[in-house]
Amino acid sequence: MNKMHNKKALSVLKGVAVALFWLAVWWVLALAVNKQLLLPSPLEVGERFCALIVQGEFWVITVSSLLRVLAGFALGMVVGLAMAILMHKSKIIFALFSPFIKAVRATPVASFIILALVWITSGRLPVFISFLMVLPVAWANATSGIENTDKQLLEMAAIFKVKTWRVWVDIYWPSLRPYLLAAATTGLGLAWKSGITAEVIASPKFAIGSELQSAKVYLETPDIFVWTIVVVFLSIVLEKLLLRLLRKGMS
Amino acid sequence: MSIKIINLNVSFDDKEVIKDLALELPDQGVVSIFGPSGAGKTTLFNCLAGLITPDSGQIIGLENKKLSMVFQENRLLPWFSALKNVAFVINGDEEKARRALSWLELSDAADKLPDELSGGMQRRVAVARALAYGGDVLLLDEPNAGLDESLAERMMSRILEQWSGRLVMLITHDSSLVEKFADYRYDLS
């Protein structure tokens, strides 16, 4: 028990040491550049961060962005899984939709954002873009999971005339779980990055991307740093939290 | 109506596995199918179960019959307990599944996962599953694999008690089981 505690403490210490090292590098570089506009110091960014988090708007912006990205992610996972099932069951559906998925995969995210701006309101665009980025990942992983399901178990279920829904719930689903978890890990990062990018371009109300965009326009470099740190922090926390939840929910 | 196999031919990658097989099966009793490895015993079972479509020939009389099977492999769901594996094929009826496990002396293993069972116990779970499912024809592909002689004999006796008055087809390399239990024998070689 003591050994485990020591190991954990050592790992935390190591993490703090690495963080302090890079903070020092940043500080030295900021001192060398000596221009807040180009590279603010950690202290200046820290001050700005403290000033922002006490404002109610900071939390509204952060939660709004979070909800948009999560909505797009969840939609992408569900539709990707549903498409994988339908395309597995019907060759016609497969023939119809596989070019669509290939096209979504190959198209740069910026093209979609600009194109979708014509059709969708700026508030919904990040949801749509996150959805579109997660969809092919969820589809591809779910398809692999379905294709790699043990054929012998499926034959067994066929011989014993097990109901189709039971085959999906009790054979396909347990086989799919690790593939979906892998899709969720990759998809969440993609959803987050593409969602914030869409916010930068579409500039909806109450959005981290819009704050980044306005900070760029008004040359408020410390704000760009603050919002970027918020994005990175949330991305890490969200990934850990959501994956833990998914693992728990799927087991 | 008895089951008739007429001029059955099956080949894999140009290799003939079953050639012009003709066989009439009785409605009840134990039919032992034997022959060397590669003679097509499991392939014949797979044809009867509809898992393989023969190149030519016909199987008549199976249309209205319910078929149950113990595969060459156990084919147990690794994430389900022994009990749930049996219940899986009978619409989740755990009471019936528990009874089937007790026929094969597996009551204590009901809540264990396949990984926690010995090879012989896993085999008996697969047999319990086939018995619980029921039907008119039971295909047993090496049901005694991993079991010692006395346990294999006890298990066969239990199977026949539960499956009396119906047809059992048996593939085994154990000649003593064939001697003791088979009513008919068919050499595929």
Coordinates of C-alpha atoms in Angstrom, one line a residue:
Chain A
M1 CA 0.0 0.0 0.0
N2 CA 2.8 2.4 1.0
K3 CA 4.7 1.4 -2.1
M4 CA 1.7 2.3 -4.2
H5 CA 1.3 5.7 -2.5
N6 CA 5.0 6.5 -3.0
K7 CA 4.7 5.6 -6.6
K8 CA 1.7 7.9 -7.1
A9 CA 3.4 10.7 -5.2
L10 CA 6.5 10.3 -7.3
S11 CA 4.5 10.4 -10.5
V12 CA 2.7 13.7 -9.4
L13 CA 6.0 15.2 -8.4
K14 CA 7.4 14.3 -11.8
G15 CA 4.4 16.0 -13.5
V16 CA 4.8 19.1 -11.5
A17 CA 8.5 19.2 -12.3
V18 CA 7.9 18.9 -16.0
A19 CA 5.2 21.6 -15.9
L20 CA 7.5 24.0 -13.9
F21 CA 10.3 23.4 -16.5
W22 CA 8.1 24.4 -19.4
L23 CA 6.6 27.3 -17.5
A24 CA 10.2 28.5 -16.9
V25 CA 11.0 28.1 -20.6
W26 CA 7.9 30.2 -21.5
W27 CA 8.9 32.8 -18.9
V28 CA 12.5 33.1 -20.2
L29 CA 11.2 33.3 -23.8
A30 CA 8.7 36.0 -22.8
L31 CA 11.4 38.0 -21.1
A32 CA 13.7 37.7 -24.1
V33 CA 10.9 38.8 -26.5
N34 CA 9.7 41.5 -24.1
K35 CA 6.5 42.3 -26.0
Q36 CA 3.2 41.3 -24.5
L37 CA 1.6 41.5 -28.0
L38 CA 3.9 38.8 -29.3
L39 CA 4.4 36.6 -26.3
P40 CA 2.8 37.5 -22.9
S41 CA 4.5 36.1 -19.8
P42 CA 2.8 33.4 -17.7
L43 CA 2.2 36.0 -15.0
E44 CA 0.3 38.3 -17.5
V45 CA -1.7 35.3 -18.8
G46 CA -2.4 34.2 -15.2
E47 CA -3.6 37.7 -14.3
R48 CA -5.9 37.7 -17.3
F49 CA -7.2 34.3 -16.5
C50 CA -8.1 35.3 -12.9
A51 CA -9.9 38.4 -14.2
L52 CA -11.9 36.3 -16.7
I53 CA -13.0 33.4 -14.5
V54 CA -14.7 35.7 -11.9
Q55 CA -17.0 37.0 -14.7
G56 CA -20.2 35.0 -15.2
E57 CA -19.9 35.3 -19.0
F58 CA -16.7 33.2 -18.9
W59 CA -18.6 30.3 -17.6
V60 CA -21.6 30.8 -20.0
I61 CA -19.1 30.8 -22.9
T62 CA -17.2 27.7 -21.7
V63 CA -20.4 25.7 -20.9
S64 CA -22.0 26.7 -24.3
S65 CA -19.0 25.6 -26.2
L66 CA -18.8 22.4 -24.2
L67 CA -22.5 21.6 -24.9
R68 CA -22.2 22.2 -28.6
V69 CA -19.1 19.9 -28.9
L70 CA -20.7 17.2 -26.8
A71 CA -24.0 17.4 -28.8
G72 CA -22.0 17.0 -32.0
F73 CA -19.9 14.2 -30.6
A74 CA -22.9 12.2 -29.2
L75 CA -24.8 12.7 -32.5
G76 CA -21.8 11.5 -34.5
M77 CA -21.3 8.4 -32.4
V78 CA -25.0 7.4 -32.5
V79 CA -25.5 8.1 -36.2
G80 CA -22.1 6.4 -37.1
L81 CA -23.1 3.3 -35.2
A82 CA -26.6 3.2 -36.7
M83 CA -25.2 3.6 -40.2
A84 CA -22.6 0.8 -39.6
I85 CA -25.5 -1.5 -38.5
L86 CA -27.7 -0.5 -41.5
M87 CA -24.9 -0.7 -44.0
H88 CA -24.0 -4.2 -42.6
K89 CA -27.5 -5.4 -43.0
S90 CA -28.2 -4.0 -46.5
K91 CA -25.9 -4.1 -49.5
I92 CA -28.0 -1.4 -51.1
I93 CA -27.7 1.0 -48.2
F94 CA -23.9 0.2 -48.1
A95 CA -23.6 1.0 -51.8
L96 CA -25.6 4.3 -51.4
F97 CA -23.8 5.6 -48.3
S98 CA -20.2 4.4 -48.5
P99 CA -19.3 7.2 -51.1
F100 CA -20.9 9.7 -48.8
I101 CA -18.7 8.6 -45.8
K102 CA -15.6 8.5 -48.0
A103 CA -16.3 12.0 -49.2
V104 CA -16.8 13.3 -45.6
R105 CA -13.5 11.7 -44.6
A106 CA -11.6 13.3 -47.4
T107 CA -13.0 16.8 -47.3
P108 CA -11.1 19.4 -45.3
V109 CA -13.0 20.6 -42.3
A110 CA -12.7 24.3 -43.4
S111 CA -14.6 23.5 -46.6
F112 CA -17.4 22.0 -44.6
I113 CA -17.5 25.0 -42.3
I114 CA -17.7 27.5 -45.1
L115 CA -20.2 25.5 -47.0
A116 CA -22.4 24.8 -44.0
L117 CA -22.4 28.5 -43.0
V118 CA -24.7 29.0 -46.0
W119 CA -27.2 26.5 -44.6
I120 CA -27.0 26.5 -40.9
T121 CA -27.2 29.3 -38.2
S122 CA -23.8 30.1 -36.6
G123 CA -24.9 28.7 -33.2
R124 CA -25.7 25.3 -34.7
L125 CA -22.7 25.1 -37.0
P126 CA -20.2 23.8 -34.4
V127 CA -22.6 21.0 -33.5
F128 CA -22.9 20.1 -37.2
I129 CA -19.2 20.2 -37.8
S130 CA -18.3 18.2 -34.7
F131 CA -21.0 15.6 -35.8
L132 CA -19.5 15.4 -39.3
M133 CA -16.0 14.8 -38.0
V134 CA -17.0 12.1 -35.5
L135 CA -19.4 10.3 -37.9
P136 CA -16.8 8.6 -40.2
V137 CA -14.6 7.6 -37.2
A138 CA -17.6 6.1 -35.3
W139 CA -18.8 4.4 -38.5
A140 CA -15.4 2.9 -39.4
N141 CA -14.8 1.6 -35.9
A142 CA -18.3 0.2 -35.5
T143 CA -18.0 -1.5 -39.0
S144 CA -14.7 -3.1 -37.9
G145 CA -16.3 -4.3 -34.7
I146 CA -19.3 -5.8 -36.6
E147 CA -17.0 -7.5 -39.1
N148 CA -14.7 -8.9 -36.4
T149 CA -17.5 -10.4 -34.4
D150 CA -16.9 -14.1 -33.8
K151 CA -18.6 -15.9 -36.8
Q152 CA -18.8 -19.1 -34.8
L153 CA -20.9 -17.4 -32.1
L154 CA -23.2 -16.0 -34.9
E155 CA -23.5 -19.5 -36.4
M156 CA -24.4 -20.9 -33.0
A157 CA -27.1 -18.2 -32.5
A158 CA -28.5 -19.0 -36.0
I159 CA -28.7 -22.7 -35.3
F160 CA -30.5 -22.1 -32.0
K161 CA -32.8 -19.5 -33.8
V162 CA -32.0 -16.8 -31.3
K163 CA -34.0 -13.6 -31.9
T164 CA -32.2 -10.9 -34.0
W165 CA -32.4 -8.3 -31.2
R166 CA -30.8 -10.7 -28.7
V167 CA -28.0 -11.4 -31.2
W168 CA -27.3 -7.7 -31.5
V169 CA -27.5 -7.1 -27.8
D170 CA -25.7 -10.2 -26.5
I171 CA -23.2 -10.9 -29.3
Y172 CA -22.5 -7.9 -31.4
W173 CA -22.7 -5.3 -28.7
P174 CA -20.0 -6.9 -26.4
S175 CA -17.8 -7.3 -29.5
L176 CA -18.4 -3.7 -30.5
R177 CA -17.6 -2.1 -27.1
P178 CA -13.8 -1.9 -27.4
Y179 CA -14.1 -0.5 -31.0
L180 CA -16.6 2.1 -29.8
L181 CA -14.4 3.1 -26.9
A182 CA -11.5 3.6 -29.4
A183 CA -13.9 5.7 -31.6
A184 CA -15.0 7.8 -28.6
T185 CA -11.3 8.5 -27.7
T186 CA -10.4 9.7 -31.2
G187 CA -13.8 11.2 -31.9
L188 CA -13.9 13.4 -28.8
G189 CA -10.5 15.1 -29.7
L190 CA -11.7 15.6 -33.2
A191 CA -15.1 17.0 -32.1
W192 CA -13.5 19.4 -29.8
K193 CA -10.9 20.7 -32.2
S194 CA -13.3 21.0 -35.2
G195 CA -16.1 22.5 -33.0
I196 CA -13.8 25.3 -31.8
T197 CA -12.5 25.8 -35.3
A198 CA -16.1 26.2 -36.5
E199 CA -16.8 28.7 -33.7
V200 CA -13.7 30.7 -34.8
I201 CA -15.1 30.9 -38.3
A202 CA -18.8 31.2 -37.6
S203 CA -18.4 33.4 -34.5
P204 CA -21.7 32.4 -32.7
K205 CA -22.7 34.1 -29.5
F206 CA -21.1 32.8 -26.3
A207 CA -18.4 30.6 -27.8
I208 CA -14.7 30.0 -27.0
G209 CA -14.0 30.2 -30.7
S210 CA -15.6 33.6 -31.0
E211 CA -13.6 34.8 -28.0
L212 CA -10.4 33.6 -29.7
Q213 CA -11.4 35.4 -32.9
S214 CA -12.2 38.7 -31.2
A215 CA -9.0 38.5 -29.1
K216 CA -7.1 38.1 -32.4
V217 CA -8.9 41.1 -34.0
Y218 CA -8.2 43.3 -30.9
L219 CA -4.7 42.0 -30.5
E220 CA -5.4 40.8 -27.0
T221 CA -2.7 38.1 -27.0
P222 CA -3.1 37.1 -23.3
D223 CA -6.8 36.4 -24.0
I224 CA -5.8 34.1 -26.9
F225 CA -3.5 32.2 -24.4
V226 CA -6.2 32.0 -21.7
W227 CA -8.8 30.6 -24.1
T228 CA -6.3 28.2 -25.7
I229 CA -5.4 26.9 -22.2
V230 CA -9.1 26.5 -21.4
V231 CA -9.6 24.5 -24.6
V232 CA -6.6 22.2 -23.9
F233 CA -7.6 21.8 -20.2
L234 CA -11.2 20.9 -21.0
S235 CA -10.1 18.6 -23.8
I236 CA -7.9 16.6 -21.4
V237 CA -10.5 16.6 -18.6
L238 CA -13.4 15.8 -20.9
E239 CA -11.6 12.9 -22.5
K240 CA -10.7 11.3 -19.1
L241 CA -14.2 12.0 -17.6
L242 CA -16.2 10.9 -20.6
L243 CA -14.1 7.7 -21.2
R244 CA -14.5 6.8 -17.6
L245 CA -18.2 7.3 -17.8
L246 CA -18.5 5.3 -21.1
R247 CA -16.4 2.5 -19.8
K248 CA -18.6 2.3 -16.7
G249 CA -21.8 2.5 -18.8
M250 CA -20.7 0.0 -21.3
S251 CA -19.5 -2.7 -18.9
Chain B
M1 CA -40.9 -38.9 -42.1
S2 CA -37.3 -40.0 -41.9
I3 CA -34.3 -37.9 -43.1
K4 CA -32.8 -38.9 -46.4
I5 CA -29.5 -37.7 -47.7
I6 CA -29.3 -38.2 -51.5
N7 CA -26.1 -38.0 -53.5
L8 CA -24.6 -35.3 -51.4
N9 CA -21.4 -33.7 -52.7
V10 CA -19.3 -31.0 -50.9
S11 CA -15.9 -29.7 -51.8
F12 CA -13.7 -26.9 -50.5
D13 CA -11.2 -25.3 -52.8
D14 CA -11.5 -28.2 -55.4
K15 CA -11.0 -30.8 -52.7
E16 CA -13.8 -33.2 -52.4
V17 CA -14.8 -33.7 -48.8
I18 CA -18.1 -35.6 -49.3
K19 CA -18.6 -37.5 -52.4
D20 CA -22.0 -39.0 -53.5
L21 CA -23.1 -39.6 -50.0
A22 CA -26.5 -41.4 -49.7
L23 CA -27.9 -42.2 -46.3
E24 CA -31.3 -42.7 -44.7
L25 CA -31.5 -41.9 -41.1
P26 CA -34.0 -43.4 -38.6
D27 CA -36.4 -41.3 -36.6
Q28 CA -34.9 -42.3 -33.3
G29 CA -31.9 -43.9 -31.8
V30 CA -28.2 -43.1 -31.8
V31 CA -26.4 -43.0 -35.2
S32 CA -22.7 -42.9 -34.9
I33 CA -20.8 -41.3 -37.8
F34 CA -17.2 -42.3 -37.9
G35 CA -14.2 -42.2 -40.1
P36 CA -10.6 -40.7 -40.2
S37 CA -9.9 -37.0 -39.8
G38 CA -11.0 -35.1 -43.0
A39 CA -13.5 -37.7 -44.0
G40 CA -16.2 -35.1 -43.8
K41 CA -18.0 -35.9 -40.5
T42 CA -18.2 -32.3 -39.3
T43 CA -19.0 -31.1 -42.9
L44 CA -22.0 -33.5 -42.9
F45 CA -23.2 -32.1 -39.6
N46 CA -22.8 -28.5 -41.0
C47 CA -24.8 -29.5 -44.1
L48 CA -27.6 -31.0 -41.9
A49 CA -27.6 -27.8 -39.8
G50 CA -27.7 -25.6 -42.9
L51 CA -24.4 -23.9 -42.2
I52 CA -22.9 -25.2 -45.5
T53 CA -24.7 -25.4 -48.8
P54 CA -23.7 -28.6 -50.6
D55 CA -22.4 -28.4 -54.2
S56 CA -25.1 -30.9 -55.2
G57 CA -27.4 -33.4 -53.7
Q58 CA -30.4 -33.2 -51.4
I59 CA -31.3 -33.5 -47.7
I60 CA -35.0 -34.4 -47.4
G61 CA -37.1 -34.7 -44.3
L62 CA -35.4 -32.0 -42.2
E63 CA -37.8 -29.2 -43.1
N64 CA -40.2 -29.6 -40.3
K65 CA -37.8 -30.9 -37.7
K66 CA -36.2 -28.8 -35.0
L67 CA -32.4 -29.4 -34.8
S68 CA -30.1 -28.9 -31.8
M69 CA -26.3 -29.2 -31.9
V70 CA -23.1 -29.5 -29.9
F71 CA -20.5 -28.0 -32.1
Q72 CA -16.9 -29.3 -32.4
E73 CA -15.9 -26.1 -30.5
N74 CA -17.8 -25.0 -27.4
R75 CA -18.9 -21.7 -28.8
L76 CA -19.8 -20.2 -25.5
L77 CA -20.3 -16.5 -25.0
P78 CA -17.2 -15.5 -22.9
W79 CA -19.0 -12.6 -21.2
F80 CA -21.9 -14.8 -20.0
S81 CA -22.0 -17.2 -17.1
A82 CA -22.7 -20.9 -17.7
L83 CA -26.3 -20.3 -16.8
K84 CA -26.7 -17.3 -19.1
N85 CA -25.0 -19.2 -21.9
V86 CA -27.7 -21.9 -21.7
A87 CA -30.5 -19.4 -21.1
F88 CA -29.4 -17.5 -24.2
V89 CA -30.8 -20.1 -26.6
I90 CA -34.2 -20.5 -24.7
N91 CA -35.4 -16.9 -24.5
G92 CA -33.6 -16.2 -21.2
D93 CA -35.5 -19.0 -19.3
E94 CA -33.1 -19.4 -16.4
E95 CA -35.2 -22.0 -14.6
K96 CA -35.0 -24.4 -17.5
A97 CA -31.3 -23.5 -18.0
R98 CA -30.6 -24.4 -14.3
R99 CA -32.3 -27.7 -14.8
A100 CA -30.3 -28.5 -17.9
L101 CA -27.0 -27.7 -16.0
S102 CA -28.0 -29.9 -13.2
W103 CA -28.6 -32.9 -15.6
L104 CA -24.9 -32.6 -16.4
E105 CA -23.7 -32.1 -12.8
L106 CA -23.0 -28.4 -13.3
S107 CA -25.2 -26.8 -10.7
D108 CA -22.3 -25.4 -8.8
A109 CA -20.8 -23.9 -11.9
A110 CA -23.9 -22.0 -13.0
D111 CA -22.6 -18.5 -12.1
K112 CA -19.1 -19.0 -13.4
L113 CA -17.8 -17.5 -16.7
P114 CA -16.5 -20.0 -19.3
D115 CA -12.9 -18.8 -18.5
E116 CA -13.3 -20.0 -14.9
L117 CA -14.4 -23.5 -16.0
S118 CA -12.2 -26.4 -17.0
G119 CA -12.3 -27.6 -20.6
G120 CA -14.5 -30.6 -19.7
M121 CA -16.9 -28.3 -17.8
Q122 CA -17.2 -25.9 -20.8
R123 CA -17.9 -28.9 -22.9
R124 CA -20.8 -30.0 -20.7
V125 CA -22.2 -26.4 -20.7
A126 CA -22.3 -26.7 -24.5
V127 CA -24.1 -30.0 -24.2
A128 CA -26.5 -28.6 -21.6
R129 CA -27.3 -25.7 -23.9
A130 CA -28.2 -28.1 -26.8
L131 CA -30.4 -30.3 -24.4
A132 CA -32.2 -27.2 -23.0
Y133 CA -32.9 -26.0 -26.6
G134 CA -34.6 -29.4 -27.4
G135 CA -35.9 -30.5 -30.7
D136 CA -36.2 -33.6 -32.9
V137 CA -32.6 -34.2 -33.9
L138 CA -29.5 -33.7 -31.8
L139 CA -26.1 -33.5 -33.5
L140 CA -23.2 -34.2 -31.2
D141 CA -19.8 -33.4 -32.6
E142 CA -17.2 -34.9 -30.2
P143 CA -19.3 -34.2 -27.1
N144 CA -16.8 -36.1 -24.9
A145 CA -13.8 -33.9 -25.8
G146 CA -11.9 -33.1 -22.6
L147 CA -13.9 -35.6 -20.5
D148 CA -12.5 -38.7 -18.9
E149 CA -14.1 -42.0 -19.8
S150 CA -16.5 -42.4 -16.9
L151 CA -17.7 -38.9 -17.0
A152 CA -18.2 -39.2 -20.8
E153 CA -20.3 -42.3 -20.3
R154 CA -22.3 -40.7 -17.6
M155 CA -22.9 -37.6 -19.7
M156 CA -24.0 -39.8 -22.7
S157 CA -26.5 -41.7 -20.5
R158 CA -27.9 -38.3 -19.3
I159 CA -28.2 -37.1 -22.9
L160 CA -30.0 -40.2 -24.0
E161 CA -32.4 -40.0 -20.9
Q162 CA -33.4 -36.5 -21.9
W163 CA -33.4 -37.2 -25.7
S164 CA -35.3 -40.5 -25.6
G165 CA -37.5 -41.4 -28.6
R166 CA -35.7 -38.9 -30.8
L167 CA -32.7 -39.0 -33.2
V168 CA -29.1 -38.4 -31.9
M169 CA -26.2 -38.3 -34.4
L170 CA -22.8 -38.8 -32.8
I171 CA -19.3 -38.1 -34.0
T172 CA -16.7 -39.4 -31.7
H173 CA -13.3 -41.1 -31.8
D174 CA -14.0 -43.0 -28.6
S175 CA -14.9 -46.5 -29.7
S176 CA -16.1 -47.5 -26.2
L177 CA -18.8 -44.8 -26.4
V178 CA -19.8 -46.1 -29.8
E179 CA -19.9 -49.7 -28.6
K180 CA -22.0 -48.8 -25.6
F181 CA -24.5 -46.2 -27.0
A182 CA -24.7 -46.4 -30.8
D183 CA -27.7 -48.2 -32.4
Y184 CA -26.5 -47.6 -35.9
R185 CA -23.0 -46.9 -37.3
Y186 CA -22.0 -45.2 -40.5
D187 CA -18.4 -45.2 -41.8
L188 CA -17.7 -42.1 -43.9
S189 CA -14.3 -43.3 -45.0

